[in-house]
PDB file of C-alpha atoms in Angstrom:
ATOM      1  CA  UNK A  13      69.356 123.243  65.992  1.00  0.00           C
ATOM      2  CA  UNK A  14      71.514 123.602  69.345  1.00  0.00           C
ATOM      3  CA  UNK A  15      70.559 121.410  72.171  1.00  0.00           C
ATOM      4  CA  UNK A  16      70.202 123.411  75.490  1.00  0.00           C
ATOM      5  CA  UNK A  17      70.513 121.982  79.165  1.00  0.00           C
ATOM      6  CA  UNK A  18      69.979 123.808  82.235  1.00  0.00           C
ATOM      7  CA  UNK A  19      70.958 121.758  85.337  1.00  0.00           C
ATOM      8  CA  UNK A  20      69.189 123.875  88.166  1.00  0.00           C
ATOM      9  CA  UNK A  21      70.470 124.070  91.675  1.00  0.00           C
ATOM     10  CA  UNK A  22      67.389 122.336  92.863  1.00  0.00           C
ATOM     11  CA  UNK A  23      67.889 119.127  91.136  1.00  0.00           C
ATOM     12  CA  UNK A  24      65.793 120.098  88.259  1.00  0.00           C
ATOM     13  CA  UNK A  25      67.332 119.326  84.635  1.00  0.00           C
ATOM     14  CA  UNK A  26      65.451 121.223  81.815  1.00  0.00           C
ATOM     15  CA  UNK A  27      66.180 122.184  78.380  1.00  0.00           C
ATOM     16  CA  UNK A  28      65.843 121.548  74.722  1.00  0.00           C
ATOM     17  CA  UNK A  29      67.107 118.466  73.150  1.00  0.00           C
ATOM     18  CA  UNK A  30      67.330 119.904  69.635  1.00  0.00           C
ATOM     19  CA  UNK A  31      63.686 119.547  68.517  1.00  0.00           C
ATOM     20  CA  UNK A  32      61.747 119.109  71.899  1.00  0.00           C
ATOM     21  CA  UNK A  33      61.601 120.466  75.317  1.00  0.00           C
ATOM     22  CA  UNK A  34      62.694 118.176  77.938  1.00  0.00           C
ATOM     23  CA  UNK A  35      62.757 117.915  81.855  1.00  0.00           C
ATOM     24  CA  UNK A  36      64.057 115.424  84.526  1.00  0.00           C
ATOM     25  CA  UNK A  37      65.289 115.328  87.876  1.00  0.00           C
ATOM     26  CA  UNK A  38      69.011 114.659  88.819  1.00  0.00           C
ATOM     27  CA  UNK A  39      71.380 114.307  91.520  1.00  0.00           C
ATOM     28  CA  UNK A  40      74.991 115.279  91.534  1.00  0.00           C
ATOM     29  CA  UNK A  41      77.213 114.124  94.412  1.00  0.00           C
ATOM     30  CA  UNK A  42      80.887 115.081  93.780  1.00  0.00           C
ATOM     31  CA  UNK A  43      81.246 114.105  90.103  1.00  0.00           C
ATOM     32  CA  UNK A  44      78.462 111.109  90.372  1.00  0.00           C
ATOM     33  CA  UNK A  45      75.593 112.167  88.271  1.00  0.00           C
ATOM     34  CA  UNK A  46      72.146 110.292  88.247  1.00  0.00           C
ATOM     35  CA  UNK A  47      69.267 111.522  85.964  1.00  0.00           C
ATOM     36  CA  UNK A  48      65.781 110.540  86.563  1.00  0.00           C
ATOM     37  CA  UNK A  49      63.227 109.767  84.010  1.00  0.00           C
ATOM     38  CA  UNK A  50      63.513 112.203  81.025  1.00  0.00           C
ATOM     39  CA  UNK A  51      59.893 113.763  79.946  1.00  0.00           C
ATOM     40  CA  UNK A  52      60.043 115.466  76.525  1.00  0.00           C
ATOM     41  CA  UNK A  53      57.558 116.888  74.172  1.00  0.00           C
ATOM     42  CA  UNK A  54      57.273 114.697  70.869  1.00  0.00           C
ATOM     43  CA  UNK A  55      57.289 117.201  67.996  1.00  0.00           C
ATOM     44  CA  UNK A  56      58.548 116.122  64.584  1.00  0.00           C
ATOM     45  CA  UNK A  57      61.657 117.871  63.163  1.00  0.00           C
ATOM     46  CA  UNK A  58      63.787 117.020  60.278  1.00  0.00           C
ATOM     47  CA  UNK A  59      65.624 113.781  60.290  1.00  0.00           C
ATOM     48  CA  UNK A  60      69.017 115.311  60.981  1.00  0.00           C
ATOM     49  CA  UNK A  61      67.595 117.004  64.049  1.00  0.00           C
ATOM     50  CA  UNK A  62      65.745 114.163  65.274  1.00  0.00           C
ATOM     51  CA  UNK A  63      69.022 112.070  65.138  1.00  0.00           C
ATOM     52  CA  UNK A  64      70.810 114.875  67.024  1.00  0.00           C
ATOM     53  CA  UNK A  65      68.109 114.973  69.691  1.00  0.00           C
ATOM     54  CA  UNK A  66      68.272 111.075  69.992  1.00  0.00           C
ATOM     55  CA  UNK A  67      71.975 111.278  70.534  1.00  0.00           C
ATOM     56  CA  UNK A  68      71.304 113.996  73.402  1.00  0.00           C
ATOM     57  CA  UNK A  69      68.737 111.978  75.082  1.00  0.00           C
ATOM     58  CA  UNK A  70      70.747 108.813  74.964  1.00  0.00           C
ATOM     59  CA  UNK A  71      73.801 110.474  76.437  1.00  0.00           C
ATOM     60  CA  UNK A  72      71.477 111.786  79.266  1.00  0.00           C
ATOM     61  CA  UNK A  73      70.025 108.574  79.867  1.00  0.00           C
ATOM     62  CA  UNK A  74      73.648 106.718  80.125  1.00  0.00           C
ATOM     63  CA  UNK A  75      75.334 109.634  81.899  1.00  0.00           C
ATOM     64  CA  UNK A  76      77.027 108.460  85.400  1.00  0.00           C
ATOM     65  CA  UNK A  77      79.582 111.049  85.882  1.00  0.00           C
ATOM     66  CA  UNK A  78      79.899 114.882  85.029  1.00  0.00           C
ATOM     67  CA  UNK A  79      82.415 117.639  85.376  1.00  0.00           C
ATOM     68  CA  UNK A  80      82.934 121.087  84.468  1.00  0.00           C
ATOM     69  CA  UNK A  81      86.571 121.996  84.592  1.00  0.00           C
ATOM     70  CA  UNK A  82      88.031 125.384  84.227  1.00  0.00           C
ATOM     71  CA  UNK A  83      87.913 125.407  80.321  1.00  0.00           C
ATOM     72  CA  UNK A  84      84.312 125.396  81.034  1.00  0.00           C
ATOM     73  CA  UNK A  85      82.998 122.623  78.948  1.00  0.00           C
ATOM     74  CA  UNK A  86      80.459 120.234  80.657  1.00  0.00           C
ATOM     75  CA  UNK A  87      81.704 116.662  80.002  1.00  0.00           C
ATOM     76  CA  UNK A  88      79.443 113.451  80.603  1.00  0.00           C
ATOM     77  CA  UNK A  89      80.722 109.960  80.995  1.00  0.00           C
ATOM     78  CA  UNK A  90      79.066 106.606  81.235  1.00  0.00           C
ATOM     79  CA  UNK A  91      79.609 103.892  83.780  1.00  0.00           C
ATOM     80  CA  UNK A  92      82.510 102.703  81.744  1.00  0.00           C
ATOM     81  CA  UNK A  93      84.328 105.943  81.534  1.00  0.00           C
ATOM     82  CA  UNK A  94      83.516 106.681  78.042  1.00  0.00           C
ATOM     83  CA  UNK A  95      82.757 110.327  77.099  1.00  0.00           C
ATOM     84  CA  UNK A  96      79.019 110.647  75.955  1.00  0.00           C
ATOM     85  CA  UNK A  97      78.994 114.474  75.598  1.00  0.00           C
ATOM     86  CA  UNK A  98      80.944 117.793  75.711  1.00  0.00           C
ATOM     87  CA  UNK A  99      79.172 120.914  75.747  1.00  0.00           C
ATOM     88  CA  UNK A 100      79.928 124.570  76.153  1.00  0.00           C
ATOM     89  CA  UNK A 101      78.410 127.132  78.395  1.00  0.00           C
ATOM     90  CA  UNK A 102      75.918 129.293  76.324  1.00  0.00           C
ATOM     91  CA  UNK A 103      75.753 133.005  76.917  1.00  0.00           C
ATOM     92  CA  UNK A 104      73.103 134.222  79.331  1.00  0.00           C
ATOM     93  CA  UNK A 105      70.160 134.383  77.236  1.00  0.00           C
ATOM     94  CA  UNK A 106      68.157 136.784  79.616  1.00  0.00           C
ATOM     95  CA  UNK A 107      70.689 139.142  81.135  1.00  0.00           C
ATOM     96  CA  UNK A 108      69.694 140.617  84.421  1.00  0.00           C
ATOM     97  CA  UNK A 109      69.219 144.416  84.218  1.00  0.00           C
ATOM     98  CA  UNK A 110      71.282 146.193  86.705  1.00  0.00           C
ATOM     99  CA  UNK A 111      69.309 148.265  89.362  1.00  0.00           C
TER     100      UNK A 111
END
């Protein structure tokens, strides 16, 4: 299952960790990232999916820096500069209709 993260312009993080929905607040100043407490639903999924979700949530909790360079991959780093996650931009799931 794919994880999905939406960093909203108003400081709201929402998405899907692989099995469960999640939400949190965040601040981004330059590349400095701070994610608040993460709230998530607690559905059970396959062991592999739950392990993937645990890696996503751990990366979000440890993230201290973020960037989206021209290639379009979100990269999250911890306080020591270790890469925690690289993620690609998903296609728009709800394209706006032209009026």
